[in-house]
Short mmCIF file of C-alpha atoms in Angstrom, two decimals:
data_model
loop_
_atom_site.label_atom_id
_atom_site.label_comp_id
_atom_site.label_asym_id
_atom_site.label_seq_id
_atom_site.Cartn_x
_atom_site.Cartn_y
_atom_site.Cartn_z
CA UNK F 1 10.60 -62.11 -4.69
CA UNK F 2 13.27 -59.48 -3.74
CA UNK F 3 12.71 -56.37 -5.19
CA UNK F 4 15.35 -54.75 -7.53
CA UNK F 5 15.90 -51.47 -5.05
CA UNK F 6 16.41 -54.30 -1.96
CA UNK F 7 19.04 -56.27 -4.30
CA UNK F 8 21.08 -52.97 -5.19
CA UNK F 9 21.29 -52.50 -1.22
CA UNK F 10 22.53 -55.34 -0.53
CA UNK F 11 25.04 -55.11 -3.02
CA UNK F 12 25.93 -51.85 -2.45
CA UNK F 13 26.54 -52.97 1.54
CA UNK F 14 28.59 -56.06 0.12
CA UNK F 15 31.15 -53.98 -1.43
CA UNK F 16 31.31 -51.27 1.25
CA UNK F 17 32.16 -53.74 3.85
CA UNK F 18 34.48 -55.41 1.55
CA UNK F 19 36.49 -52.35 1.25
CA UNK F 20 36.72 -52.23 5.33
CA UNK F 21 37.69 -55.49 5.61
CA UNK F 22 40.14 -55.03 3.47
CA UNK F 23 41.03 -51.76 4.98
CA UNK F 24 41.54 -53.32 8.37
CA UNK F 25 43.55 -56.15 7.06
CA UNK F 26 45.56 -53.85 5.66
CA UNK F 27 46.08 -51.42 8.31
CA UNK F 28 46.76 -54.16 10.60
CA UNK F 29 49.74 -54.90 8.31
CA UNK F 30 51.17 -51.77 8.08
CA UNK F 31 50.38 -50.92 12.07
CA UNK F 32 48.63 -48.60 13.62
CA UNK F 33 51.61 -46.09 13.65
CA UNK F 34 50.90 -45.41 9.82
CA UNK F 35 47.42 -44.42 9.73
CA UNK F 36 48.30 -41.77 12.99
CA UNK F 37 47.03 -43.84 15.89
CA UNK F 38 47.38 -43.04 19.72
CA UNK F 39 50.70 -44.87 20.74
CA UNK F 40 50.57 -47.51 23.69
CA UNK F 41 49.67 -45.60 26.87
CA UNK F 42 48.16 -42.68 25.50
CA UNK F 43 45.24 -41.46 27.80
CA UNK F 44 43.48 -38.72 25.33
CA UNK F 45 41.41 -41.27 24.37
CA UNK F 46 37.57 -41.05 25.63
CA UNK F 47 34.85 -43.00 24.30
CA UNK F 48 31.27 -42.09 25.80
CA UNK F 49 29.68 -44.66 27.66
CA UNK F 50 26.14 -45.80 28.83
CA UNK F 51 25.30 -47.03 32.64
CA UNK F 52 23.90 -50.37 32.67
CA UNK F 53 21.25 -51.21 35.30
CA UNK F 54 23.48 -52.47 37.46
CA UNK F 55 25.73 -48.96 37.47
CA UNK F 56 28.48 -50.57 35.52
CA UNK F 57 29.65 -48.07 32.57
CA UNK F 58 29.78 -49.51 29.20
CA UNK F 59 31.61 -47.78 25.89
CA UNK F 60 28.94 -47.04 23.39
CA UNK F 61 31.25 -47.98 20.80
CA UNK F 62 32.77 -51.46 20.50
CA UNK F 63 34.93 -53.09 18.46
CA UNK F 64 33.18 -56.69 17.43
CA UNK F 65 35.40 -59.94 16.08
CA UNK F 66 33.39 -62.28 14.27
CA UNK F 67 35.30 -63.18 11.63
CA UNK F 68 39.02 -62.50 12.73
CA UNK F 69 40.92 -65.51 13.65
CA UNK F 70 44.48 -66.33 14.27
CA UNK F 71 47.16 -63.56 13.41
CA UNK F 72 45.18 -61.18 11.98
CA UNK F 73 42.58 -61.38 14.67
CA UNK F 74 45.38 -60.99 17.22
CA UNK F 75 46.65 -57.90 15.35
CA UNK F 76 43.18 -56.74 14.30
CA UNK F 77 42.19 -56.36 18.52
CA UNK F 78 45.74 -55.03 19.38
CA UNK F 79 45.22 -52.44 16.83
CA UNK F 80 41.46 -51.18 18.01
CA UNK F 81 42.80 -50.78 21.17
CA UNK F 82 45.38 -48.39 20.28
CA UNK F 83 43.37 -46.55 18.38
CA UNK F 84 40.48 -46.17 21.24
CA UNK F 85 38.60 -48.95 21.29
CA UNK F 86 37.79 -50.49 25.09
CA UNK F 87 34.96 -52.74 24.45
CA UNK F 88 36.10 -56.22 22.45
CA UNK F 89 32.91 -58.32 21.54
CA UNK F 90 33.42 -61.70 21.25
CA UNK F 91 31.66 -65.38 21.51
CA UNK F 92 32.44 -68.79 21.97
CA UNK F 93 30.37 -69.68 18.58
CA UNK F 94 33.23 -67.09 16.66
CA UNK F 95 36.34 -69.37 17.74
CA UNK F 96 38.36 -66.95 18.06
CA UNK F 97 38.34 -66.39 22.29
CA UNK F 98 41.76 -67.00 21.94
CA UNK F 99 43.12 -64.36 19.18
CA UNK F 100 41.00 -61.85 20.96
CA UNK F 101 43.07 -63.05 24.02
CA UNK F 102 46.00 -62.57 22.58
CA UNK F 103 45.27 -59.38 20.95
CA UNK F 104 44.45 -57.96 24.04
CA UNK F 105 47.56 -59.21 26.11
CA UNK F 106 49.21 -57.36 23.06
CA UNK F 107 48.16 -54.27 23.17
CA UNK F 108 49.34 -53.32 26.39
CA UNK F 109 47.00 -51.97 27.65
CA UNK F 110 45.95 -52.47 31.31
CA UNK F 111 43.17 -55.43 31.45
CA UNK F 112 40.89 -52.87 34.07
CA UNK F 113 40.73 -50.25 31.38
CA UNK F 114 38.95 -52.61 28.95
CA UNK F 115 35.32 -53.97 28.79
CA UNK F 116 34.88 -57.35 27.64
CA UNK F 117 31.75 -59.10 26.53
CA UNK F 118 31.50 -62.86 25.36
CA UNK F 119 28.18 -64.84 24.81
CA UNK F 120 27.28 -68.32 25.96
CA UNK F 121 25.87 -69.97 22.53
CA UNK F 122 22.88 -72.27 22.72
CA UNK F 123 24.57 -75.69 22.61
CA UNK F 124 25.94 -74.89 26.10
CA UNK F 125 22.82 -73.91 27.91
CA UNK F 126 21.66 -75.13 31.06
CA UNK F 127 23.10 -74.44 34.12
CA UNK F 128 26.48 -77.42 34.50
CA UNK F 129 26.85 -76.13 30.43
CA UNK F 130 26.73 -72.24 31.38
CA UNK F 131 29.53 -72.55 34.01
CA UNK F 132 31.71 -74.44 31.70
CA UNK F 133 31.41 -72.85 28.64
CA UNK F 134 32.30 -69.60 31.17
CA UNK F 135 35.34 -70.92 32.36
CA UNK F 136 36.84 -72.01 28.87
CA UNK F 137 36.08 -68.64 27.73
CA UNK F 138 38.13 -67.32 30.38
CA UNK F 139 40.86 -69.64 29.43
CA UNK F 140 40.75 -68.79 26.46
CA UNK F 141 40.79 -64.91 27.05
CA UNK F 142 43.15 -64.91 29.60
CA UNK F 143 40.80 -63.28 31.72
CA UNK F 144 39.76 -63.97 35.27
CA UNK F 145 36.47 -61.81 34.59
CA UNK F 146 34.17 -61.02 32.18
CA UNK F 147 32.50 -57.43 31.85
CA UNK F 148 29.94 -58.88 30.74
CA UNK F 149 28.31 -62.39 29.33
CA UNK F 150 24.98 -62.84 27.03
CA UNK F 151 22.77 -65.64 26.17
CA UNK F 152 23.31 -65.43 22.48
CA UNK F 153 20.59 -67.20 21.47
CA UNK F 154 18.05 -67.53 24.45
CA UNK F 155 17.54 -71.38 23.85
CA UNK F 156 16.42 -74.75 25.85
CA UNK F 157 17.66 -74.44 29.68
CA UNK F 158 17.82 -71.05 30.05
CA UNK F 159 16.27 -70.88 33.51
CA UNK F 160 19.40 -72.82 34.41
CA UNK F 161 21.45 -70.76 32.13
CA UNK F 162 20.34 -67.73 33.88
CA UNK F 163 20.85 -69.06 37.32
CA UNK F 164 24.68 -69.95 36.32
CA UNK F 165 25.17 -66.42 35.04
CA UNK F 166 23.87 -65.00 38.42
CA UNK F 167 25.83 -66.91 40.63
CA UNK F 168 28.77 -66.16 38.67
CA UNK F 169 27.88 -62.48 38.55
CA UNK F 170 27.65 -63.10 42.70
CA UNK F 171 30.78 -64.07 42.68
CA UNK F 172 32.40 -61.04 40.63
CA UNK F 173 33.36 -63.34 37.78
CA UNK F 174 30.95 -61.25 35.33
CA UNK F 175 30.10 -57.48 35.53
CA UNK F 176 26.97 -57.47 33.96
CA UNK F 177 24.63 -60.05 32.67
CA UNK F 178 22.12 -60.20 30.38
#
């Protein structure tokens, strides 16, 4: 049984989030010009980041796109980058590689300056599914790397998985992998 303090959390969060979605959607209408964002090409922008094992540098802040699809999602990621953002989270299992895509191509802003991270979701594991699923989500991106690609959900062939990722990693398609 949930407890009443538990259920009052949870509601509280539902609204709260709410009110930023609704924010974003509309301060992606209005652009970012009206809420005083950095303009296109602005370099005052510095988000901290965090050294992966590998040395790579990684923003500690990213913006994520689960649930933005189509024109909103392309003006949603067009608008955190002008605003700051570098790192764009995305997966396969969100459908929306190619809004992100878009967004990105968008905003104008040089592809080297960005970090992007996409996940390889469980129904594509294995090794022959890994580099597949890889390639359409470049396609889809309109990237010819990745900064970095996860196992969403570590699941069936992962050994193979794994394997894929490395060899793709060995051949500077991916960044980082994990």
């Amino acid at each position: 049984m949930k407890s009443k303090e538990n259920h009052l959390k949870r509601r509280e969060f539902l609204k709260t989030t709410g009110k930023t979605a609704l924010a974003t959607v509309f301060m992606g209408s209005l652009g970012p010009g009206a809420w005083g964002a950095i303009g296109h090409g602005e370099e005052n922008v510095s988000i901290p980041t965090v050294s992966l094992n590998n040395g790579v540098q990684m923003p500690i802040l990213g913006f994520g796109t689960n649930t933005l699809r189509g024109d909103v999602g392309v003006r949603c990621v067009s608008d955190a980058i002008s605003v700051g953002y570098r790192l764009i989270d995305t997966a396969h299992i969100y459908g929306n590689e190619e809004a992100v895509g878009e967004g990105i191509q968008t905003s104008g802003i040089d592809r080297k300056e960005l970090f992007i991270t996409s996940k390889l979701w469980v129904d594509d594991a294995g090794y022959e599914g890994t580099k597949k699923a890889f390639e359409t989500s470049l396609n889809k991106l309109g990237s010819d790397y990745l900064d970095l690609y996860l196992i969403h959900r570590p699941r069936g062939d992962v050994k193979g998985s794994w394997k894929a990722m490395e060899e793709l990693y060995e051949a500077g398609k991916i960044k980082a992998i994990g």
